[in-house]
CSV table of C-alpha atoms and ligand atoms in Angstrom, one decimal:
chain,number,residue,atom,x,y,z
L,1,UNK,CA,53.7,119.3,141.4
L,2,UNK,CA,55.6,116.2,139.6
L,3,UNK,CA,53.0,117.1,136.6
L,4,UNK,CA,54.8,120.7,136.8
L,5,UNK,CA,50.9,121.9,137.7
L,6,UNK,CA,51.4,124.1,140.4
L,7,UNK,CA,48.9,124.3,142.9
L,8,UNK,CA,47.9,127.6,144.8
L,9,UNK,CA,47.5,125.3,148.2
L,10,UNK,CA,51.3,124.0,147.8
L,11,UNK,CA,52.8,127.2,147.4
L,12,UNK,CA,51.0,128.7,150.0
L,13,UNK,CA,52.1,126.0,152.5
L,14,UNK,CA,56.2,125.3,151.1
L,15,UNK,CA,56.7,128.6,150.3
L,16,UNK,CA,57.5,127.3,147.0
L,17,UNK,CA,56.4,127.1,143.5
L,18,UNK,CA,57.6,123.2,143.3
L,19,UNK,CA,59.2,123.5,139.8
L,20,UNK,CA,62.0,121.7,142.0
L,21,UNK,CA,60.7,118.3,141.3
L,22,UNK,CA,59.5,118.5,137.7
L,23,UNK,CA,62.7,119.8,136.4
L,24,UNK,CA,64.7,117.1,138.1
L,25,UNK,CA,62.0,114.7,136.9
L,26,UNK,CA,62.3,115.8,133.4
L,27,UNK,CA,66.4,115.7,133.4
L,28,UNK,CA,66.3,112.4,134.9
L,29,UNK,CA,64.2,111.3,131.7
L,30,UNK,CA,66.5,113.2,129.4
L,31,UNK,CA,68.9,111.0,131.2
L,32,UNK,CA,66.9,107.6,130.5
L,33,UNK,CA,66.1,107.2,134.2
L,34,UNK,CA,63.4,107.3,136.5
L,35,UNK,CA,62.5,109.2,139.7
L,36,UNK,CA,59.9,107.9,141.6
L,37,UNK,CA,58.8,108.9,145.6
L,38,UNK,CA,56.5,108.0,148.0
L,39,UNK,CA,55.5,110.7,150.6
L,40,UNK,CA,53.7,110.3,154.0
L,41,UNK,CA,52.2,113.5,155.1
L,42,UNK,CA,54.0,115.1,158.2
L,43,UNK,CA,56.5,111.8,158.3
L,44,UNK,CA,59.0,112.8,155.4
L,45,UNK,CA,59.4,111.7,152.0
L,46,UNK,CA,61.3,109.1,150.1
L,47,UNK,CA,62.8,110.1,146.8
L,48,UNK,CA,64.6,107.4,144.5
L,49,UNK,CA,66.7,108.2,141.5
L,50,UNK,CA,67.6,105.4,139.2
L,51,UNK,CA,69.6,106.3,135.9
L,52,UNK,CA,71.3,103.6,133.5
L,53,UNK,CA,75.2,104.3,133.7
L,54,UNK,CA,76.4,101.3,131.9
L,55,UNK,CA,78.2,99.5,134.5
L,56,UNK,CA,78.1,96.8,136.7
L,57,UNK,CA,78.1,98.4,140.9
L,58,UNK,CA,79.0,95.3,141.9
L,59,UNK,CA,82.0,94.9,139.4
L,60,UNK,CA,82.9,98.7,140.6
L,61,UNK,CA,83.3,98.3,144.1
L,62,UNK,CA,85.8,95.2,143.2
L,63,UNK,CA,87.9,97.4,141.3
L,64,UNK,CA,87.5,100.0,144.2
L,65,UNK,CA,88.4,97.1,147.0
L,66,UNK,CA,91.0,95.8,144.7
L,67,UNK,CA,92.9,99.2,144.7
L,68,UNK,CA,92.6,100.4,147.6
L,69,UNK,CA,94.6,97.2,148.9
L,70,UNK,CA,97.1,97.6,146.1
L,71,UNK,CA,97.6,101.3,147.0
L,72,UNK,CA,95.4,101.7,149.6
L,73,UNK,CA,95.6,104.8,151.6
L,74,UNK,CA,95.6,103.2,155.0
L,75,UNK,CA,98.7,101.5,154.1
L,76,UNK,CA,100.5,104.3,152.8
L,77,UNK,CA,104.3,105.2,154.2
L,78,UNK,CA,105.2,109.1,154.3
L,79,UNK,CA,108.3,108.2,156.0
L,80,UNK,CA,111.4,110.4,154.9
L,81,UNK,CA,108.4,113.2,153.7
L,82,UNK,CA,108.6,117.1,155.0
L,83,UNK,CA,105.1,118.3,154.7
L,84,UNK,CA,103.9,121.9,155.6
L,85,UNK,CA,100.7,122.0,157.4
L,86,UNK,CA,99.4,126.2,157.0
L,87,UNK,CA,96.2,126.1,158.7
L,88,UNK,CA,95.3,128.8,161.1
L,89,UNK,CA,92.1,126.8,162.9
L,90,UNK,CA,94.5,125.3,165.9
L,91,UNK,CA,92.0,122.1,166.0
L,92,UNK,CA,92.9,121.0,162.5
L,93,UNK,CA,96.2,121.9,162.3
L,94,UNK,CA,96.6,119.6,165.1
L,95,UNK,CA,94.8,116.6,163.5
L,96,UNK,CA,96.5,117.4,160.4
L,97,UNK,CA,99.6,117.2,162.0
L,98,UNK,CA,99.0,113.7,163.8
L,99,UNK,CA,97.5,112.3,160.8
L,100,UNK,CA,101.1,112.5,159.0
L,101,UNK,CA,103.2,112.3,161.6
L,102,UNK,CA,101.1,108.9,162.0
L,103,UNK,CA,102.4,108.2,158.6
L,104,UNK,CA,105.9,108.8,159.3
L,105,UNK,CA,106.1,112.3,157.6
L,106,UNK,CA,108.0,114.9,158.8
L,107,UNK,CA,105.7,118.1,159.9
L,108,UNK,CA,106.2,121.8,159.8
L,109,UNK,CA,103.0,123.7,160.4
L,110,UNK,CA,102.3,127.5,159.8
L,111,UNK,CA,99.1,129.3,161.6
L,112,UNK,CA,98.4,132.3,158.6
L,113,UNK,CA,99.7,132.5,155.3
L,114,UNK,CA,103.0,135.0,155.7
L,115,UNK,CA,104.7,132.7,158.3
L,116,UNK,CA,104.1,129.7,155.6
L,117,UNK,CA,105.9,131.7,153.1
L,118,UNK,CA,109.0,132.7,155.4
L,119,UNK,CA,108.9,128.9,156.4
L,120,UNK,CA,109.0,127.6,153.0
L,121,UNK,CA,112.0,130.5,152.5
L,122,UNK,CA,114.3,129.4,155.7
L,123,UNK,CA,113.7,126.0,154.4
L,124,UNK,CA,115.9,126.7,151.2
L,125,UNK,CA,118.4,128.3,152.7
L,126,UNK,CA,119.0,126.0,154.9
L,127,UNK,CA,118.8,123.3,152.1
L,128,UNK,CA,116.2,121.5,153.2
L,129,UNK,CA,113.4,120.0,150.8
L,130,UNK,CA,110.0,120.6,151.5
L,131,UNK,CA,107.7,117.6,149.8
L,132,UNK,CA,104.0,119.0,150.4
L,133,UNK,CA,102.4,122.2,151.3
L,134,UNK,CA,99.0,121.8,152.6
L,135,UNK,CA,97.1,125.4,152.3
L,136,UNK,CA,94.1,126.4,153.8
L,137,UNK,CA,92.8,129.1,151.9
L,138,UNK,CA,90.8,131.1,154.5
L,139,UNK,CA,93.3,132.5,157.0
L,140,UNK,CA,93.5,136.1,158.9
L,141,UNK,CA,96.1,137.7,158.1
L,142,UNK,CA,97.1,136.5,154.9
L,143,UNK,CA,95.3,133.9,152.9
L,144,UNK,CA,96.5,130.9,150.7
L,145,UNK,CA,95.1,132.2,148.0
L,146,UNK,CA,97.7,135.2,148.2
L,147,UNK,CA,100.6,132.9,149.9
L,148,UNK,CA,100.2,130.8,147.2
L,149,UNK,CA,100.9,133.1,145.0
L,150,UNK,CA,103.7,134.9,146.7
L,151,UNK,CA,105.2,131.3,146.6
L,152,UNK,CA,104.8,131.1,142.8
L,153,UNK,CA,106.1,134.6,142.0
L,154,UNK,CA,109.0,134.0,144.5
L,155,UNK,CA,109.8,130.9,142.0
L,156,UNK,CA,108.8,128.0,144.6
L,157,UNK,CA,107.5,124.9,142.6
L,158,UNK,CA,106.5,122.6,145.5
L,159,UNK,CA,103.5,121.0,145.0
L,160,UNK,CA,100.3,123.0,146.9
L,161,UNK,CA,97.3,121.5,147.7
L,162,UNK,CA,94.6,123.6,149.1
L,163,UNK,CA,92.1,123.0,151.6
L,164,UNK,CA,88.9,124.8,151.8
L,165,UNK,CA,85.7,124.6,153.7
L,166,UNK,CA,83.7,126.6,150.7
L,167,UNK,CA,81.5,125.0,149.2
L,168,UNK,CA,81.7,127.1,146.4
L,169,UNK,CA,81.3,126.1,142.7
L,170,UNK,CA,84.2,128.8,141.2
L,171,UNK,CA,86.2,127.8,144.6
L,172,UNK,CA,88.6,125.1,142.8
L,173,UNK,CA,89.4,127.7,140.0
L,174,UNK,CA,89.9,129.9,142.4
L,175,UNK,CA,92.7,127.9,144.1
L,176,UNK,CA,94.1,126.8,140.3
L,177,UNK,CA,94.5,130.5,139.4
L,178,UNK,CA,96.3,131.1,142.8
L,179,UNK,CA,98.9,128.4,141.9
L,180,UNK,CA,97.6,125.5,143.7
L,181,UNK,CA,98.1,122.0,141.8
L,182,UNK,CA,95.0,120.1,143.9
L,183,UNK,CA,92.2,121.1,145.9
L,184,UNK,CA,90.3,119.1,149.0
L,185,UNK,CA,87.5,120.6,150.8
L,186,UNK,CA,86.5,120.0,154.5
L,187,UNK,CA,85.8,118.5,156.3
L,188,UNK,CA,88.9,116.1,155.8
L,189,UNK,CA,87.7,112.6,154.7
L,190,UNK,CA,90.7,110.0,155.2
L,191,UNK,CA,90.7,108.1,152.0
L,192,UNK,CA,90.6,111.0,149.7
L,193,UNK,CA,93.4,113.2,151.6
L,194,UNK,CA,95.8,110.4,151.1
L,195,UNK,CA,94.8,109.5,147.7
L,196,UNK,CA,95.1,113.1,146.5
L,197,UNK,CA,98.3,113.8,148.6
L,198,UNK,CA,100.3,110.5,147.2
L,199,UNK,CA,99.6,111.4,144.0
L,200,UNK,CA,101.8,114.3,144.6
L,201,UNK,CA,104.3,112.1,146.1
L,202,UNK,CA,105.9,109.9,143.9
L,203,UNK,CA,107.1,106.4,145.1
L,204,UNK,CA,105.5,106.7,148.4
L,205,UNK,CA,105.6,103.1,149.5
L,206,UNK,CA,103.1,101.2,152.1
L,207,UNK,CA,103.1,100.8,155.7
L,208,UNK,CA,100.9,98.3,157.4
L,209,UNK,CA,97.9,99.9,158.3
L,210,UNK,CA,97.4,101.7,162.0
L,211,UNK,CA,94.6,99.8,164.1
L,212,UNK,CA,95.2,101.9,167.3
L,213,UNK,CA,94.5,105.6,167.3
L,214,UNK,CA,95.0,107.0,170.7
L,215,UNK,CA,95.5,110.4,169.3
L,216,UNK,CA,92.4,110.5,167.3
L,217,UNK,CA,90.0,109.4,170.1
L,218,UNK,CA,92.0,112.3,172.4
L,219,UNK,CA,91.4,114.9,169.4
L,220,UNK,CA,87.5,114.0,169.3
L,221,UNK,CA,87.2,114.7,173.1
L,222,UNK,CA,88.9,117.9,172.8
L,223,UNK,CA,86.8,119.3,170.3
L,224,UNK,CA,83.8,117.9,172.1
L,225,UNK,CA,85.4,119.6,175.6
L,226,UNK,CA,85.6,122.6,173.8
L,227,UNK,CA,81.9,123.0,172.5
L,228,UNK,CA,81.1,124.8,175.7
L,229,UNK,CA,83.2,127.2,175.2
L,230,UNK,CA,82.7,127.7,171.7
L,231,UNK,CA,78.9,128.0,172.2
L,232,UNK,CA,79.8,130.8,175.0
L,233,UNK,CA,82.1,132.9,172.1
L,234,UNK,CA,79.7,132.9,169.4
L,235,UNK,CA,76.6,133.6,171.9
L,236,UNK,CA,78.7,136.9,173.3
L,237,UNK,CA,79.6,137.4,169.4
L,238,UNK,CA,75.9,137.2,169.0
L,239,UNK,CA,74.9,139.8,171.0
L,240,UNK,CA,78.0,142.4,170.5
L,241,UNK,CA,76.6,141.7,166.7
L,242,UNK,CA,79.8,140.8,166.1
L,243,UNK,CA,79.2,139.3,161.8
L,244,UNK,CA,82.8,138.7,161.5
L,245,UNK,CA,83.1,136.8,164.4
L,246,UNK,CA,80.1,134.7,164.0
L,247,UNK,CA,81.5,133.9,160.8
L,248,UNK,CA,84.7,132.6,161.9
L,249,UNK,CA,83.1,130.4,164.5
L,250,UNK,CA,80.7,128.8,162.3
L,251,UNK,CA,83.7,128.8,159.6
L,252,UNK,CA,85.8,126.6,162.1
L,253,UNK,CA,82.8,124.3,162.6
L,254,UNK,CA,82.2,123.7,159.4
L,255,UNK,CA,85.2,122.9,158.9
L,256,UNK,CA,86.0,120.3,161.5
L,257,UNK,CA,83.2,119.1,163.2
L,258,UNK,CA,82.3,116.1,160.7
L,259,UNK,CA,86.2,115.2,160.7
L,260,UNK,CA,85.2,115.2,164.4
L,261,UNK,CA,82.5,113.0,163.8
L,262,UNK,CA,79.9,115.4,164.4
L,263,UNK,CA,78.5,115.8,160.7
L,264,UNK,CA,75.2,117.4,161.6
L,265,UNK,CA,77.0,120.4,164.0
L,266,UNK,CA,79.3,120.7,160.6
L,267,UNK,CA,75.9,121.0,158.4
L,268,UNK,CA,74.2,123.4,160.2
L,269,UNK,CA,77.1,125.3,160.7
L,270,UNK,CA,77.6,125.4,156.9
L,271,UNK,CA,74.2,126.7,157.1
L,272,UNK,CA,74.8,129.4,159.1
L,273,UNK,CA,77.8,130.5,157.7
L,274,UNK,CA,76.1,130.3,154.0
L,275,UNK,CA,73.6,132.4,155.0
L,276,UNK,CA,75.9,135.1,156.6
L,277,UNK,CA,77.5,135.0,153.3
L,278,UNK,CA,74.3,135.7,151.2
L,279,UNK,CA,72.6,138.3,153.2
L,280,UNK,CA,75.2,139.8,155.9
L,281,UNK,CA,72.7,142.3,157.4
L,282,UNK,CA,70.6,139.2,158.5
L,283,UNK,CA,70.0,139.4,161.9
L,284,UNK,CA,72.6,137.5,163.9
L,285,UNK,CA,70.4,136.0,166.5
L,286,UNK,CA,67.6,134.4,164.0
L,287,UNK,CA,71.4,133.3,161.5
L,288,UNK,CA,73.1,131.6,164.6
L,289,UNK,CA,69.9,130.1,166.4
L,290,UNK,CA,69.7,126.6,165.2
L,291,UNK,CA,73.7,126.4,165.4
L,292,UNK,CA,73.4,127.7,169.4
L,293,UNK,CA,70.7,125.4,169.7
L,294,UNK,CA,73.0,122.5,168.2
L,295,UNK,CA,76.2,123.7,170.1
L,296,UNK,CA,73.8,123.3,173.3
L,297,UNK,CA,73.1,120.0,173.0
L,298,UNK,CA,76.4,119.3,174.2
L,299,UNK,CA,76.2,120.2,177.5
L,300,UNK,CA,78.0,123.1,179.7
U,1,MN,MN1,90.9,128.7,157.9
């Protein structure tokens, strides 16, 4: 297969022509680089890529250590900060919420996209600044892509940042076309969120660092508690065939569960939410197996 000589046997066994690994192979060259692997038959396989890129790793991560305790996002201050939080999955807008307020910030939060725009409204008249606007872009109701722009045309210049579970490639253009400035996907990874949001937020200063997180431990058993529950909703959604709502469950999944740290219940939901996307007469039960199967390993 690396020789791009495809063999009946292979195809008949993958279900695949394996033009995968000869093309990479042959970019990688292009690229001055190498990709070797080693392969142990039903065990796995071992891929490694190795490409000159003209710098030294070592010499990187000091630069990246060196920063990050310059400016570093765990010491970042958002005291004096109003930040609207529109998100309309209630576990996220609730981590969202105590990740700020952690911070110092001042949060307003907004579960679909009209109530963010009459929040953002009452806020001028009564004078008050908003600093941030954190958008979800997938919201019933109305979406961020069209508050987003309701806030442009209405003349509002706060900054937006939008935050997406999509793992789309035209998804950021998207979101700059709407009127966003920035764009972070989910699941939420610390380090980025507060280097993208500062960067919006001039003359934010530092805090020292918080080492206890009560509220982040209580969040993660929540959304474990409530896996149950969630497994019982998307089995009845299941079998009322219900696309829509299997989409939103594996949606919210995706969206939280590696913030959560369950990454793998957040993969296969992507999965399964992917796959709805491509082919939505696909039969629900055979879509939303492996994520029931998942959900189920975490008890009743
Ligand atoms: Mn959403």
């Amino acid at each position: 297969m690396v020789d791009g000589v495809v063999h009946d046997e292979s195809v008949r066994r993958s279900g695949g022509v394996g033009l995968g690994l000869n093309i990479s192979r042959r970019l990688t060259q292009l690229l001055r680089g190498e990709l070797t692997f080693s392969s142990r038959l039903g065990e796995g396989s071992t891929f490694c890529l190795t490409m000159p890129t003209g710098c030294d790793a070592a010499e990187l991560s000091r630069a990246d250590g060196a920063r990050r305790s310059l400016n570093g996002n765990h010491r970042v201050s958002l005291a004096g900060r109003h930040i609207l939080v529109v998100e309309d999955n209630p576990d996220t807008r609730k981590f969202l919420t105590y990740l700020l307020e952690e911070r110092g910030a001042r949060v307003t939060t907004a579960d679909e996209g009209s109530r963010a725009v009459e929040s953002v409204q009452s806020a001028a008249r009564r004078g008050e600044v908003i600093d941030l606007i954190l958008m979800d872009m997938q919201m019933p109701v109305m979406d961020g892509y069209t508050a987003t722009r309701a806030l442009r045309a209405a003349g509002v210049r706060t900054r937006v940042v939008a935050l997406t579970a999509h793992a789309m490639a035209d998804d950021h253009q998207r979101c700059v076309e709407a009127g966003c400035d920035a764009y972070l996907s989910k699941p939420i990874v610390e380090d980025v969120f507060f280097e993208t949001i500062t960067g919006f937020l001039p003359g934010t200063s530092s805090a020292v660092a918080p080492q206890v997180r009560p509220w982040l431990e209580a969040c993660k058993r929540e959304f474990r508690a409530s896996l149950p529950a969630t497994r019982e909703l998307l089995e009845s959604a299941v079998r009322a065939n219900d696309l829509g709502a299997v989409k939103t469950l594996a949606h919210r999944l995706r969206g939280m569960a590696g913030t959560m740290g369950l990454p793998e219940l957040g993969r296969v939901a992507g999965a399964c939410e992917d796959a709805l996307r491509r082919d939505p007469g696909a039969d629900l039960s055979i879509a939303a197996a492996e994520l029931l199967r998942c959900l189920g390993d975490f008890g009743s």
